[in-house]
Tab-separated table of C-alpha atoms and ligand atoms in Angstrom:
chain	number	residue	atom	x	y	z
C	1	MET	CA	-9.663	8.795	14.384
C	2	THR	CA	-12.690	7.182	12.781
C	3	ALA	CA	-12.278	7.728	9.047
C	4	ARG	CA	-10.921	5.097	6.732
C	5	ILE	CA	-7.786	6.474	5.080
C	6	ILE	CA	-7.938	6.251	1.297
C	7	ASP	CA	-4.424	5.132	0.406
C	8	GLY	CA	-3.807	6.969	-2.866
C	9	LYS	CA	-0.220	5.734	-2.993
C	10	ALA	CA	-1.250	2.070	-2.965
C	11	ILE	CA	-4.227	2.602	-5.312
C	12	ALA	CA	-1.977	4.486	-7.765
C	13	ALA	CA	0.626	1.693	-7.578
C	14	GLU	CA	-2.042	-0.881	-8.524
C	15	LEU	CA	-3.178	1.315	-11.403
C	16	ARG	CA	0.417	1.657	-12.661
C	17	THR	CA	0.769	-2.123	-12.551
C	18	ARG	CA	-2.351	-2.450	-14.740
C	19	VAL	CA	-0.968	0.192	-17.111
C	20	ALA	CA	2.362	-1.671	-17.343
C	21	ALA	CA	0.550	-4.920	-18.197
C	22	GLU	CA	-1.406	-3.114	-20.914
C	23	VAL	CA	1.789	-1.574	-22.318
C	24	GLN	CA	3.365	-5.019	-22.464
C	25	ARG	CA	0.318	-6.379	-24.295
C	26	LEU	CA	0.353	-3.506	-26.818
C	27	ARG	CA	4.018	-4.135	-27.537
C	28	ALA	CA	3.575	-7.899	-27.871
C	29	GLU	CA	0.375	-7.863	-29.931
C	30	HIS	CA	0.754	-4.684	-31.989
C	31	GLY	CA	4.432	-3.663	-31.779
C	32	LEU	CA	3.189	-0.420	-30.237
C	33	GLU	CA	5.312	1.411	-27.677
C	34	PRO	CA	3.390	4.327	-26.121
C	35	GLY	CA	5.532	7.469	-25.751
C	36	LEU	CA	5.075	10.507	-23.533
C	37	ALA	CA	6.876	13.808	-24.145
C	38	VAL	CA	7.150	16.170	-21.196
C	39	VAL	CA	8.254	19.751	-21.768
C	40	LEU	CA	9.677	21.860	-18.966
C	41	VAL	CA	10.384	25.540	-19.515
C	42	GLY	CA	12.593	27.247	-16.935
C	43	GLU	CA	13.891	26.174	-13.555
C	44	ASN	CA	10.826	26.091	-11.260
C	45	PRO	CA	12.023	23.563	-8.619
C	46	ALA	CA	8.546	22.117	-7.905
C	47	SER	CA	7.930	21.651	-11.650
C	48	ALA	CA	11.327	19.966	-12.046
C	49	VAL	CA	10.389	17.464	-9.302
C	50	TYR	CA	7.029	16.698	-10.997
C	51	VAL	CA	8.670	16.276	-14.396
C	52	ARG	CA	11.314	13.889	-13.009
C	53	SER	CA	8.667	11.784	-11.328
C	54	LYS	CA	6.537	11.668	-14.494
C	55	ALA	CA	9.516	10.547	-16.595
C	56	LYS	CA	10.530	7.887	-14.041
C	57	GLN	CA	7.040	6.411	-13.790
C	58	THR	CA	6.612	6.477	-17.584
C	59	VAL	CA	9.761	4.384	-18.023
C	60	GLU	CA	8.796	2.050	-15.149
C	61	ALA	CA	5.485	1.368	-16.917
C	62	GLY	CA	7.465	0.262	-19.989
C	63	MET	CA	6.714	3.338	-22.095
C	64	ARG	CA	9.076	5.707	-23.864
C	65	SER	CA	9.754	9.009	-22.146
C	66	PHE	CA	10.932	12.091	-24.066
C	67	ASP	CA	12.301	14.851	-21.887
C	68	HIS	CA	12.458	18.379	-23.362
C	69	ARG	CA	13.897	21.356	-21.515
C	70	LEU	CA	13.795	24.968	-22.632
C	71	PRO	CA	15.471	27.851	-20.799
C	72	ASP	CA	13.473	30.349	-18.740
C	73	SER	CA	14.174	32.887	-21.505
C	74	ALA	CA	12.527	30.728	-24.222
C	75	SER	CA	10.062	32.617	-26.414
C	76	GLU	CA	6.486	31.610	-27.134
C	77	ASN	CA	7.572	30.783	-30.689
C	78	ASP	CA	10.361	28.491	-29.418
C	79	LEU	CA	7.806	26.534	-27.408
C	80	LEU	CA	5.209	26.495	-30.207
C	81	ALA	CA	7.882	25.171	-32.591
C	82	LEU	CA	8.713	22.349	-30.155
C	83	VAL	CA	5.018	21.489	-29.745
C	84	ALA	CA	4.626	21.380	-33.560
C	85	LYS	CA	7.600	18.997	-33.778
C	86	LEU	CA	6.122	16.707	-31.095
C	87	ASN	CA	2.676	16.836	-32.765
C	88	ALA	CA	4.318	15.486	-35.929
C	89	ASP	CA	6.472	12.827	-34.215
C	90	PRO	CA	4.869	9.360	-34.595
C	91	ALA	CA	6.808	8.010	-31.573
C	92	VAL	CA	5.079	10.576	-29.318
C	93	HIS	CA	1.502	9.754	-28.294
C	94	GLY	CA	1.189	12.126	-25.366
C	95	ILE	CA	2.432	15.702	-24.915
C	96	LEU	CA	2.494	17.458	-21.592
C	97	VAL	CA	3.708	21.024	-21.192
C	98	GLN	CA	4.426	21.533	-17.505
C	99	LEU	CA	2.660	24.569	-16.035
C	100	PRO	CA	3.219	27.286	-14.923
C	101	LEU	CA	5.026	28.830	-17.897
C	102	PRO	CA	7.226	31.944	-17.785
C	103	LYS	CA	5.386	35.268	-18.135
C	104	GLN	CA	6.392	35.930	-21.758
C	105	ILE	CA	4.495	32.804	-22.900
C	106	ASP	CA	0.712	32.675	-23.320
C	107	GLY	CA	-0.091	29.312	-21.730
C	108	GLN	CA	-3.515	28.984	-23.337
C	109	LYS	CA	-2.029	29.550	-26.789
C	110	VAL	CA	0.457	26.735	-26.163
C	111	LEU	CA	-2.208	24.329	-24.840
C	112	ASN	CA	-4.368	25.133	-27.892
C	113	ALA	CA	-1.440	24.200	-30.158
C	114	ILE	CA	-1.146	20.642	-28.817
C	115	ASP	CA	-2.757	18.048	-31.074
C	116	PRO	CA	-5.991	17.165	-29.155
C	117	ALA	CA	-5.277	13.471	-29.860
C	118	LYS	CA	-1.993	13.806	-27.901
C	119	ASP	CA	-3.351	16.146	-25.206
C	120	VAL	CA	-2.827	13.787	-22.245
C	121	ASP	CA	-3.432	16.602	-19.751
C	122	GLY	CA	-6.920	17.031	-21.252
C	123	PHE	CA	-6.604	20.840	-21.204
C	124	HIS	CA	-7.229	21.482	-24.925
C	125	PRO	CA	-10.638	23.175	-25.501
C	126	MET	CA	-11.514	20.326	-27.882
C	127	ASN	CA	-11.146	17.752	-25.091
C	128	ALA	CA	-12.880	20.029	-22.545
C	129	GLY	CA	-15.781	20.436	-25.000
C	130	ARG	CA	-15.946	16.728	-25.782
C	131	LEU	CA	-16.027	15.908	-22.056
C	132	ALA	CA	-18.759	18.519	-21.481
C	133	THR	CA	-20.898	17.101	-24.297
C	134	GLY	CA	-20.503	13.481	-23.259
C	135	LEU	CA	-18.147	12.437	-26.092
C	136	SER	CA	-15.046	10.325	-25.506
C	137	ALA	CA	-12.174	12.624	-24.551
C	138	LEU	CA	-8.796	12.781	-22.899
C	139	VAL	CA	-9.790	13.864	-19.397
C	140	PRO	CA	-7.632	15.946	-16.989
C	141	CYS	CA	-5.648	13.596	-14.774
C	142	THR	CA	-6.342	15.046	-11.317
C	143	PRO	CA	-10.165	14.949	-11.492
C	144	LEU	CA	-9.965	11.531	-13.141
C	145	GLY	CA	-7.906	10.305	-10.178
C	146	CYS	CA	-10.338	11.926	-7.709
C	147	VAL	CA	-13.283	9.996	-9.129
C	148	MET	CA	-11.278	6.752	-9.131
C	149	LEU	CA	-10.454	7.300	-5.443
C	150	ALA	CA	-14.103	8.044	-4.576
C	151	LYS	CA	-15.076	4.823	-6.328
C	152	THR	CA	-12.748	2.798	-4.124
C	153	VAL	CA	-15.104	3.762	-1.283
C	154	HIS	CA	-18.462	3.735	-3.109
C	155	ARG	CA	-19.120	1.204	-5.837
C	156	SER	CA	-21.588	3.672	-7.365
C	157	LEU	CA	-21.809	7.448	-6.913
C	158	GLU	CA	-25.336	7.510	-8.329
C	159	GLY	CA	-27.676	9.874	-6.488
C	160	MET	CA	-24.991	10.991	-4.043
C	161	ASN	CA	-24.632	14.677	-3.163
C	162	ALA	CA	-21.182	15.659	-4.378
C	163	VAL	CA	-19.829	19.087	-3.453
C	164	ILE	CA	-16.751	20.460	-5.209
C	165	VAL	CA	-15.018	23.459	-3.670
C	166	GLY	CA	-13.106	25.135	-6.516
C	167	ARG	CA	-13.975	25.704	-10.173
C	168	SER	CA	-10.620	25.764	-11.963
C	169	ASN	CA	-10.333	24.494	-15.526
C	170	ILE	CA	-7.863	21.816	-14.434
C	171	VAL	CA	-9.728	20.360	-11.445
C	172	GLY	CA	-13.152	21.712	-10.467
C	173	LYS	CA	-14.794	22.099	-13.886
C	174	PRO	CA	-13.847	18.715	-15.380
C	175	LEU	CA	-14.760	17.097	-12.066
C	176	ILE	CA	-18.320	18.453	-12.460
C	177	GLN	CA	-18.734	16.557	-15.723
C	178	LEU	CA	-17.090	13.356	-14.488
C	179	LEU	CA	-19.399	13.306	-11.457
C	180	LEU	CA	-22.462	13.996	-13.608
C	181	ASN	CA	-21.390	11.047	-15.761
C	182	GLU	CA	-21.520	8.985	-12.541
C	183	ASN	CA	-25.084	10.291	-11.917
C	184	ALA	CA	-24.081	12.187	-8.775
C	185	THR	CA	-25.939	15.395	-7.858
C	186	VAL	CA	-23.250	18.041	-8.143
C	187	THR	CA	-22.851	21.368	-6.343
C	188	VAL	CA	-19.891	23.621	-7.129
C	189	ALA	CA	-18.663	26.168	-4.602
C	190	HIS	CA	-16.100	28.933	-5.156
C	191	SER	CA	-14.785	32.130	-3.624
C	192	LYS	CA	-18.150	33.893	-3.964
C	193	THR	CA	-20.210	31.070	-2.436
C	194	ARG	CA	-22.279	32.119	0.586
C	195	ASP	CA	-22.078	30.054	3.769
C	196	LEU	CA	-19.521	27.595	2.449
C	197	PRO	CA	-19.482	25.452	5.632
C	198	GLU	CA	-23.215	24.852	5.246
C	199	VAL	CA	-22.831	23.943	1.559
C	200	CYS	CA	-20.041	21.496	2.446
C	201	ARG	CA	-22.119	19.899	5.209
C	202	ARG	CA	-24.618	18.767	2.535
C	203	ALA	CA	-21.960	16.636	0.834
C	204	ASP	CA	-21.971	12.869	0.850
C	205	ILE	CA	-18.692	13.291	-1.028
C	206	LEU	CA	-16.675	16.467	-0.627
C	207	PHE	CA	-13.908	17.437	-3.064
C	208	ALA	CA	-11.653	20.290	-1.918
C	209	ALA	CA	-9.610	21.932	-4.709
C	210	VAL	CA	-8.980	25.415	-3.417
C	211	GLY	CA	-5.273	25.953	-2.745
C	212	ARG	CA	-5.826	27.249	0.812
C	213	PRO	CA	-4.097	25.288	3.580
C	214	GLU	CA	-6.554	23.410	5.824
C	215	MET	CA	-9.442	25.746	4.962
C	216	VAL	CA	-12.102	23.019	5.239
C	217	ARG	CA	-12.654	22.355	8.952
C	218	GLY	CA	-13.910	19.231	10.684
C	219	ASP	CA	-17.316	20.759	11.468
C	220	TRP	CA	-17.898	21.489	7.741
C	221	ILE	CA	-18.137	17.754	7.126
C	222	LYS	CA	-21.248	15.633	7.304
C	223	PRO	CA	-20.638	12.668	9.634
C	224	GLY	CA	-19.581	9.654	7.571
C	225	ALA	CA	-18.938	11.636	4.366
C	226	THR	CA	-16.117	10.820	1.968
C	227	VAL	CA	-13.521	13.593	1.666
C	228	ILE	CA	-11.178	13.891	-1.307
C	229	ASP	CA	-8.515	16.545	-0.686
C	230	VAL	CA	-6.855	17.834	-3.854
C	231	GLY	CA	-4.910	20.661	-2.204
C	232	ILE	CA	-1.123	20.747	-2.135
C	233	ASN	CA	0.025	23.632	0.057
C	234	ARG	CA	3.484	24.184	1.494
C	235	VAL	CA	3.359	25.722	4.976
C	236	ALA	CA	6.124	26.769	7.360
C	237	THR	CA	6.632	24.747	10.542
C	238	ALA	CA	7.650	26.087	13.953
C	239	GLU	CA	11.141	24.578	13.416
C	240	GLY	CA	11.694	26.840	10.413
C	241	LYS	CA	11.158	23.996	7.932
C	242	SER	CA	8.159	23.391	5.700
C	243	ARG	CA	5.601	20.667	5.171
C	244	ILE	CA	2.829	19.896	2.710
C	245	VAL	CA	-0.793	20.099	3.825
C	246	GLY	CA	-4.064	19.806	1.936
C	247	ASP	CA	-7.087	22.091	1.720
C	248	VAL	CA	-8.754	20.091	4.514
C	249	ALA	CA	-7.785	20.151	8.214
C	250	PHE	CA	-6.970	16.451	8.152
C	251	ALA	CA	-6.890	15.589	11.884
C	252	GLU	CA	-10.245	17.273	12.564
C	253	ALA	CA	-11.869	15.950	9.405
C	254	ALA	CA	-10.727	12.377	10.053
C	255	GLU	CA	-12.739	12.413	13.318
C	256	ILE	CA	-15.968	13.073	11.398
C	257	ALA	CA	-15.560	11.703	7.877
C	258	GLY	CA	-16.211	8.107	6.858
C	259	ALA	CA	-13.243	8.068	4.489
C	260	ILE	CA	-10.587	10.645	3.653
C	261	THR	CA	-7.523	11.068	1.447
C	262	PRO	CA	-4.285	12.102	3.175
C	263	VAL	CA	-1.974	14.818	1.839
C	264	PRO	CA	0.562	13.812	0.721
C	265	GLY	CA	-0.267	10.282	-0.414
C	266	GLY	CA	-3.837	10.771	-1.654
C	267	VAL	CA	-4.745	12.507	-4.899
C	268	GLY	CA	-1.147	13.393	-5.855
C	269	PRO	CA	0.061	9.872	-6.798
C	270	MET	CA	-3.181	9.238	-8.701
C	271	THR	CA	-2.568	12.259	-10.930
C	272	ILE	CA	0.629	10.794	-12.391
C	273	ALA	CA	-0.874	7.294	-12.654
C	274	CYS	CA	-3.790	8.791	-14.635
C	275	LEU	CA	-1.306	10.541	-16.909
C	276	LEU	CA	0.079	7.099	-17.793
C	277	VAL	CA	-3.475	5.842	-18.381
C	278	ASN	CA	-4.151	8.780	-20.718
C	279	THR	CA	-0.911	8.145	-22.639
C	280	VAL	CA	-1.867	4.513	-23.249
C	281	ARG	CA	-5.386	5.595	-24.275
C	282	ALA	CA	-3.986	8.220	-26.664
C	283	ALA	CA	-1.583	5.672	-28.197
C	284	CYS	CA	-4.484	3.268	-28.787
C	285	VAL	CA	-6.794	5.872	-30.329
C	286	ILE	CA	-4.017	7.235	-32.591
C	287	ASN	CA	-3.322	3.667	-33.772
C	288	ARG	CA	-7.035	2.849	-34.174
C	289	LEU	CA	-6.966	0.207	-31.457
C	290	ALA	CA	-9.682	-0.327	-28.853
C	291	ALA	CA	-9.125	1.788	-25.723
C	292	PRO	CA	-7.650	-0.315	-22.901
C	293	PRO	CA	-9.790	-1.344	-19.932
C	294	VAL	CA	-7.369	0.186	-17.322
M	301	NAP	P1	-7.005	27.521	-8.689
M	301	NAP	O1	-6.950	27.548	-10.181
M	301	NAP	O2	-6.299	28.588	-7.921
M	301	NAP	O3	-8.544	27.515	-8.259
M	301	NAP	C1	-8.895	27.607	-6.925
M	301	NAP	C2	-10.397	27.594	-6.799
M	301	NAP	O4	-10.713	27.715	-5.414
M	301	NAP	C3	-11.093	28.735	-7.523
M	301	NAP	O5	-12.232	28.274	-8.204
M	301	NAP	C4	-11.460	29.705	-6.414
M	301	NAP	O6	-12.670	30.394	-6.622
M	301	NAP	C5	-11.667	28.757	-5.249
M	301	NAP	N1	-11.436	29.454	-3.988
M	301	NAP	C6	-10.370	30.221	-3.642
M	301	NAP	N2	-10.536	30.704	-2.392
M	301	NAP	C7	-11.727	30.240	-1.943
M	301	NAP	C8	-12.459	30.405	-0.750
M	301	NAP	N3	-11.994	31.161	0.252
M	301	NAP	N4	-13.632	29.780	-0.647
M	301	NAP	C9	-14.127	29.005	-1.659
M	301	NAP	N5	-13.471	28.819	-2.805
M	301	NAP	C10	-12.291	29.433	-2.961
M	301	NAP	O7	-6.470	26.160	-8.100
M	301	NAP	P2	-6.347	24.677	-8.758
M	301	NAP	O8	-5.335	24.719	-9.829
M	301	NAP	O9	-7.690	24.129	-9.031
M	301	NAP	O10	-5.716	23.902	-7.516
M	301	NAP	C11	-6.369	23.796	-6.272
M	301	NAP	C12	-5.462	23.073	-5.294
M	301	NAP	O11	-5.231	21.761	-5.796
M	301	NAP	C13	-4.076	23.689	-5.130
M	301	NAP	O12	-3.641	23.463	-3.789
M	301	NAP	C14	-3.207	22.888	-6.084
M	301	NAP	O13	-1.854	22.855	-5.685
M	301	NAP	C15	-3.834	21.535	-5.937
M	301	NAP	N6	-3.646	20.646	-7.087
M	301	NAP	C16	-3.243	19.376	-6.820
M	301	NAP	C17	-3.079	18.489	-7.838
M	301	NAP	C18	-2.670	17.097	-7.509
M	301	NAP	O14	-2.142	16.388	-8.348
M	301	NAP	N7	-2.920	16.637	-6.284
M	301	NAP	C19	-3.300	18.867	-9.166
M	301	NAP	C20	-3.763	20.175	-9.413
M	301	NAP	C21	-3.930	21.064	-8.362
M	301	NAP	P3	-12.871	31.501	-7.791
M	301	NAP	O15	-13.054	30.714	-9.052
M	301	NAP	O16	-14.105	32.223	-7.380
M	301	NAP	O17	-11.640	32.345	-7.792
């Protein structure tokens, strides 16, 4: 194996430590206690795990965590009423509605109802538009974490060829803008892209956000490139159990790449750490304080 492993777990832990220090400072200097409300609708086991971890890390960073559960049968109006209550609650600076939502609820309608100032997932069209037009915005946590990880390898991304595979609203699209802000040259590939391996081989930095287990092969990678694997895919093992793999064939890619994120332990931990960063930022902006340097 030649690639340097980008240790997302350790980098996220350092970021959480910086967030905790900032939270302490805000409490001491301004009496401000950032608060994050997480809403879970239904019993999706993976979502329940994410929500637990978010609440735990929020409390560990010294912030207030508000846990809201609605049954699987909750109506769209039930959820919209809860969002309205959280929008109005001065103790809540960040609101996160865990996706996916049950079928009877229009997810976009719910995301649009969140106060953009408290939209710590950065999914509200107002924040997406602000990011796209270069204004300050709450930025989706996963792409934010991806760029932070890339910058642990490269001090500057300026002029680098960045290829993103995937164009979802939550990862691929905001990543385009964040990379443009870093002055990278950005190419976006998707399911209709022709000769994807060739497109990937042009990347100095390759971001895979596809949702297809180990789709990106070792020979799709330019020797020495940095590979950031966003994918989280559960696959069955020969022993009848399951394990998590990324969108990149890790063992093959690590022979060719210069640096690579593992799955698990790469982008995943950064996503939650960036959620804490966004909550602190939201609390500062709402209270007309300068945004923290974390
Ligand atoms: P998504 O909404 O399903 O989008 C997938 C994207 O991949 C789409 O743009 C799709 O293209 C493209 N795609 C699908 N098949 C392809 C193919 N054969 N060749 C090229 N492109 C293809 O997924 P997502 O929400 O962005 O998530 C992507 C992955 O990241 C998933 O594994 C998810 O679990 C993971 N994820 C991880 C985190 C984290 O914290 N680590 C956070 C979010 C997501 P079209 O647009 O043409 O359909």
